[in-house]
Every structure is written in C-alpha cells, then in structure tokens.
Coordinates of C-alpha atoms and ligand atoms in Angstrom, one line a residue:
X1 CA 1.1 10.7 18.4
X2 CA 2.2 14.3 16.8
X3 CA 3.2 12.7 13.5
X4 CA 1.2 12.2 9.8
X5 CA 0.8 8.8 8.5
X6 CA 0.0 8.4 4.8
X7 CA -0.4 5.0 3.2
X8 CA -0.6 4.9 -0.7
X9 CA -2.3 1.3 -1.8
X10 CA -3.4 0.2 -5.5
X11 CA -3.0 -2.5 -7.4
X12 CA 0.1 -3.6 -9.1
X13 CA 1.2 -1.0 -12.0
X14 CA -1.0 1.4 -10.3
X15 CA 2.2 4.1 -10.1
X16 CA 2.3 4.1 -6.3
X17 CA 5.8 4.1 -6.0
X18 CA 6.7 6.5 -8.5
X19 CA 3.5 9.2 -7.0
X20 CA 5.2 8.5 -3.7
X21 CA 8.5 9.2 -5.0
X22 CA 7.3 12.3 -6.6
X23 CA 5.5 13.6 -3.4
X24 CA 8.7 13.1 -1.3
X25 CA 10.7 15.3 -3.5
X26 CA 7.8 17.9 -3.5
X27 CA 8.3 17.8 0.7
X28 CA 11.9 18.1 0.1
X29 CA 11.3 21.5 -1.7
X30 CA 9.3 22.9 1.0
X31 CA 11.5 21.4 3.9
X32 CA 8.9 19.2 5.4
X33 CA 10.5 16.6 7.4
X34 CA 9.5 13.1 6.6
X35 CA 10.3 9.3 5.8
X36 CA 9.1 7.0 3.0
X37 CA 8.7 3.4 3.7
X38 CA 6.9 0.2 2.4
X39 CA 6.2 -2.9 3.0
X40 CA 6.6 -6.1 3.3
X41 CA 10.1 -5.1 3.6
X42 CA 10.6 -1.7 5.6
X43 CA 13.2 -3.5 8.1
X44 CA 15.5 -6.0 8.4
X45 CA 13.3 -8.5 9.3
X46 CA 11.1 -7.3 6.9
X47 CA 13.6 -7.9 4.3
X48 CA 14.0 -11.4 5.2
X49 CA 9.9 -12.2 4.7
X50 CA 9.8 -10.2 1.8
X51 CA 12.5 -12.6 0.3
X52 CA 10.3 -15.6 1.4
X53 CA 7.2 -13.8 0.2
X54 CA 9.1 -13.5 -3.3
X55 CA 9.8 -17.4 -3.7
X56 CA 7.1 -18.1 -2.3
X57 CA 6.1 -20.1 -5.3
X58 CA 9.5 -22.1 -6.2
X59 CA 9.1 -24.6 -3.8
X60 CA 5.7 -26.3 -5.7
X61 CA 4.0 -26.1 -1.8
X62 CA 1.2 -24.4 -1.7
X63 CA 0.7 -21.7 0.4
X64 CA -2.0 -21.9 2.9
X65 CA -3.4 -18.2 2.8
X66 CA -2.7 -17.8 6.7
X67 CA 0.4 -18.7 6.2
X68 CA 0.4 -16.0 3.8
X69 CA -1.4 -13.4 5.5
X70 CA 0.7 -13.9 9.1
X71 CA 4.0 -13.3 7.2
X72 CA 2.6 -9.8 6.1
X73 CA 1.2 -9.0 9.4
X74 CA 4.7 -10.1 11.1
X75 CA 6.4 -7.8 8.6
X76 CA 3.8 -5.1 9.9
X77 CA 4.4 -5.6 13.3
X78 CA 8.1 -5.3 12.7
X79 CA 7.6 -2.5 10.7
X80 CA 5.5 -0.3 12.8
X81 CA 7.6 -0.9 16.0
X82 CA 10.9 -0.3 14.4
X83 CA 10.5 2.8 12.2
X84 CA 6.5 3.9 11.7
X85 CA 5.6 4.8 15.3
X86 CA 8.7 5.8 16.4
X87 CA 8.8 8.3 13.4
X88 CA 5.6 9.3 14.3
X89 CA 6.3 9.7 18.0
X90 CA 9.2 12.3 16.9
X91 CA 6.4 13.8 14.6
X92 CA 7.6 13.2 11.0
X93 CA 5.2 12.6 8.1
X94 CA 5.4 9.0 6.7
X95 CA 4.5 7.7 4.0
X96 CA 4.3 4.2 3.6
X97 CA 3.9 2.5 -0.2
X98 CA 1.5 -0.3 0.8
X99 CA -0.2 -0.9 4.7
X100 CA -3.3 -2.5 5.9
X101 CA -5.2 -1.9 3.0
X102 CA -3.3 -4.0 0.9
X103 CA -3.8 -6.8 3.0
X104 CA -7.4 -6.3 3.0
X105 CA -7.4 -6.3 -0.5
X106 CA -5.1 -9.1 -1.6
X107 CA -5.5 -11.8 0.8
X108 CA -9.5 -11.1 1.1
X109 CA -9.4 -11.8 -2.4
X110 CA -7.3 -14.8 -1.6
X111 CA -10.1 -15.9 0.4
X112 CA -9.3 -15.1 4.0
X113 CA -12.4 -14.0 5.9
X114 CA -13.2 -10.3 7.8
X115 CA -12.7 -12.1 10.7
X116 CA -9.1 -13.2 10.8
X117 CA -8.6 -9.5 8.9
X118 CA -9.9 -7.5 11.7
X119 CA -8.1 -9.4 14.3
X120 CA -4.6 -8.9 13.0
X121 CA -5.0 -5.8 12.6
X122 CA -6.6 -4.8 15.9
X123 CA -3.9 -7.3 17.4
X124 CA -1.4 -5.5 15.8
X125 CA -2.3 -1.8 14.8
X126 CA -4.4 -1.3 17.9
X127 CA -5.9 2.0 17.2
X128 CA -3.2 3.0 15.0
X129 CA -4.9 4.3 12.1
X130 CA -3.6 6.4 8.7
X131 CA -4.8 9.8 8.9
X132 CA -5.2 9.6 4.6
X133 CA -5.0 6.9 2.5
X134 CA -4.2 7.5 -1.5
X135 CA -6.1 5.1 -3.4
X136 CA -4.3 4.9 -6.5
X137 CA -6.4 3.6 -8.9
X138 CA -6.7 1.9 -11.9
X139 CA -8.2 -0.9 -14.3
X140 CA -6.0 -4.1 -13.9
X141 CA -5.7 -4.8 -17.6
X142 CA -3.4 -1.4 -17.7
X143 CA -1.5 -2.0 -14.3
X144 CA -0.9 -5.6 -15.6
X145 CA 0.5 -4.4 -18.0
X146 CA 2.2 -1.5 -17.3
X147 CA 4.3 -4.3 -14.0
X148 CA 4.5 -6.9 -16.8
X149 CA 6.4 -4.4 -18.8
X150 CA 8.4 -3.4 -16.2
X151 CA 9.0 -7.1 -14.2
X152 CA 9.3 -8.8 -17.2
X153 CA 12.2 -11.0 -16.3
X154 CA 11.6 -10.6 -12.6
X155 CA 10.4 -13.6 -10.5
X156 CA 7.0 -11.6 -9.2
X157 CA 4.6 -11.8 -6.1
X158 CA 2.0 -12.5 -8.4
X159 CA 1.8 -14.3 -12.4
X160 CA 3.6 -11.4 -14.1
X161 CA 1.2 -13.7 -17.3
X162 CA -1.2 -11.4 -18.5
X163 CA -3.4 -14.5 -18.2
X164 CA -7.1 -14.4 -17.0
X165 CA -6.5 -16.1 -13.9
X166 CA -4.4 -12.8 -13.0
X167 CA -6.5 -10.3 -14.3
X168 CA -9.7 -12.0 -12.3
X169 CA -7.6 -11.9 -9.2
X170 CA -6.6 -8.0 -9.7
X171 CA -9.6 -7.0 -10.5
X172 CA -11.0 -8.3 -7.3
X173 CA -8.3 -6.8 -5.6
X174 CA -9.2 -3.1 -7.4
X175 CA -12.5 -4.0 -5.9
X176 CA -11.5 -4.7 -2.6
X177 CA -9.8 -1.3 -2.5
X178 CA -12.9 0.7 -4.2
X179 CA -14.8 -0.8 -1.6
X180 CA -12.6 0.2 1.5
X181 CA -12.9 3.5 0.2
X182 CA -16.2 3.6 0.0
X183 CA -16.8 2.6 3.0
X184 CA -14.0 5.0 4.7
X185 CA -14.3 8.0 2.3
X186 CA -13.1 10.1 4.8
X187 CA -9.2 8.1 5.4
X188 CA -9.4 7.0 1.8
X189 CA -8.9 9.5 -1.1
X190 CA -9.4 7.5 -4.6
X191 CA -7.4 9.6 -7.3
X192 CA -7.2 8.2 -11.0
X193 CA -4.3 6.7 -12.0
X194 CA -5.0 6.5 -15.6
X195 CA -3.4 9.9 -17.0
X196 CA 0.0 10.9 -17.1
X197 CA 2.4 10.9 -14.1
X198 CA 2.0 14.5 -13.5
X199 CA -1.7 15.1 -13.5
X200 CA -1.5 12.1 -11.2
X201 CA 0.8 13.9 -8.9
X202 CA -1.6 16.7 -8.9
X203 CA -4.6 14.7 -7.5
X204 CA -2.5 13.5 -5.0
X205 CA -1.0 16.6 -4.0
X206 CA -5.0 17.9 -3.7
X207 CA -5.3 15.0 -1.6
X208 CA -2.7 15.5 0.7
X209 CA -2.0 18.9 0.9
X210 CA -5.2 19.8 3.3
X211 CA -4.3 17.5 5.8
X212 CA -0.6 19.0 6.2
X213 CA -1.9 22.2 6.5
X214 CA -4.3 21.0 9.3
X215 CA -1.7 19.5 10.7
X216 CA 0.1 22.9 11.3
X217 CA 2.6 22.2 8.3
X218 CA 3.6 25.0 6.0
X219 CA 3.0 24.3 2.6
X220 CA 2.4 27.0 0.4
Ligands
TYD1 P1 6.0 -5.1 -4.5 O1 7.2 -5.8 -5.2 O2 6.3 -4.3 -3.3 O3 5.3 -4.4 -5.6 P2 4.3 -3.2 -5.8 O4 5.1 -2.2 -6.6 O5 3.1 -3.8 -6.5 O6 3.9 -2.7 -4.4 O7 5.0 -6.2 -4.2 C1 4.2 -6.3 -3.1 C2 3.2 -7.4 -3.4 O8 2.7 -7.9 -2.2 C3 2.0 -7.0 -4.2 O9 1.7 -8.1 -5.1 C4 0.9 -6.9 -3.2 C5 1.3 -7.9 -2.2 N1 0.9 -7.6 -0.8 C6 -0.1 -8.4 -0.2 O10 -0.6 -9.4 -0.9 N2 -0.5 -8.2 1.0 C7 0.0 -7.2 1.8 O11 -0.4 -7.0 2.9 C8 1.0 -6.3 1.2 C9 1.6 -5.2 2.0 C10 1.4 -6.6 -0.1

C-alpha cells in the first residue's frame, strides 16, 4: 500500500481531536493530500454502532464486554474496507482519531483478555498496521476533566462523574496506552498533552513530520 496511516489514541480529554484538527490544517497549507477519520463511526454503518455504543447504558442491561468489544471491531472492519484502505491504496495520508489502540486500551481495562485482542485484530487488520501512532497523553484527573467540561450535558461513552470509579478505569486505560508504547516505541510516539494546544501541536508535528518526508512528501 503507497499511502500513510496515522492513528492518534489517548484518553478522553487528552486533545486528540483538536491536535488532529490542527495537523490537517497544517497539510492543507503545504498541499499534502489526505483524509481525517475516526472511529467508531467513520461510515455509515459505523454511525449506526456508534449510536448503539452511545446508549449503550439506557437500557439497565449490562453489557457483556464482547459484546462490547465485537461492535468496535465490526465498526473497524467497516471502516477500513470502506474508506482507510481504499484511501491508502490511492496513497493519501490518513489520519484516524482513535484505531486499534484504543481498543487495546479500553476494553483490556474492561477485562477482555490478549487473546480475544489479538484475534480481532489479526482477523480483521491482517497485517495492516499504522506506520505512527501519536500517543496523546495525559493524567486522567485533567482529561476528566477537561471532557466533563466540555460533555457536560452530553449522554457519554463513559461516567462523564468525576467519580473514582471513572478516574480508576482511565487511569488504567492511560496505562494501557503507556504500555503499548513501550512495548512498540517505534509505531508509537508518546507526546505530552499537558501544555498548551500549540506546544502540543509542535510535538506532534516532530512526530510526524519525519515520516512524511520518508515517505517522499514535501514538507518544508
Ligand atoms: P468519542 O465520543 O469519539 O470521544 P473521544 O473524543 O474521547 O474519542 O468516544 C469514543 C469512546 O469510545 C471513548 O470513550 C473511547 C471508546 N472506545 C473504546 O472503548 N474502544 C474502541 O475501540 C474505540 C475506538 C473507542
């Protein structure tokens, strides 16, 4: 495949979406041909599980976490057939707010074992892998925060309650992520998400930038 794939994972509040946002408009600027996507919801079907995934909690049911987990892989699947590989095939850079990390992290801290992880994702990624991965990161009291501010009166994937159930959870999750990039420091890039919006952007930018130039894209 002649395209670029970057995925940008962190926990909730972490910025992703506004970094991404940022770096998209910086490859606007130099004319860099690319897409920006996310999931769960990148396609129409996508869409639909990601409106499930969102009430998933008015019902009262439980959730069994395979349950869980297959709807995000079947949005994956979806996903990746419909818009990431064919983008890549026609060798546009995409960047994707949220991939395979993010299940990783979120429903390994929901308890779902390496097992059932690695299968999906062979199953479904194959050998598809992202060239970089932008850890954004951050401590979970601050992302809390920073989504509770912003969700308030939004019905949330997760207790918007700054209670300690949710912090626990996120800060397994932040773990989870630490972890993968530990273990993958070459895909994963970890940049701080702490400081303000544009020194952010600059650590992702350093991040990126080397791997579009080997890539044979100008952008200097
Ligand atoms: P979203 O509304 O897209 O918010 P964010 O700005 O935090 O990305 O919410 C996505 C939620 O879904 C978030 O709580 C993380 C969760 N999620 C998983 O649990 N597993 C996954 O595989 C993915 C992609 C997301």
């Amino acid at each position: 495949m002649r395209g670029v794939l970057v995925t940008f994972e962190g926990i909730e509040g972490s910025g992703k979406s506004t970094q991404l946002l940022r770096l998209s408009e910086r490859l606007r600027r130099l004319g860099v041909s690319h897409i920006v996507t996310k999931e769960p919801g990148g396609t129409a079907l996508g869409a639909e599980i990601r409106r499930l995934l969102l009430t998933r909690h008015a019902s009262g049911e439980a959730w069994a976490p395979e349950a869980e987990l297959l709807l995000f892989y079947a949005d994956r699947a979806q996903h990746l057939k419909a818009v990431i590989r064919p983008a890549l095939e026609a060798g546009q850079v995409v960047l994707v707010d949220r991939f395979e990390d993010s299940t990783r992290a979120y429903q390994g801290a929901s308890g779902v074992g390496e097992d059932a992880l690695n299968h999906l994702r062979d199953l479904v990624l194959q050998r598809l892998r992202p060239h970089l991965t932008v850890l954004l990161d951050l401590e979970p009291e601050q992302g809390l925060s920073r989504a509770g501010s912003r969700n308030e009166a939004l019905p949330g994937f997760q207790e918007t309650r700054f209670d300690e159930a949710a912090l626990d959870f996120h800060r397994r999750v932040r773990q989870r992520f630490l972890q993968i990039a530990k273990d993958e420091p070459q895909r994963v890039s970890v940049v701080p998400a702490k400081e303000d919006p544009a020194l952010v952007e600059a650590g992702v930018w350093r991040a990126v930038s080397p791997l579009l130039r080997s890539s044979g894209i100008e952008v200097d």
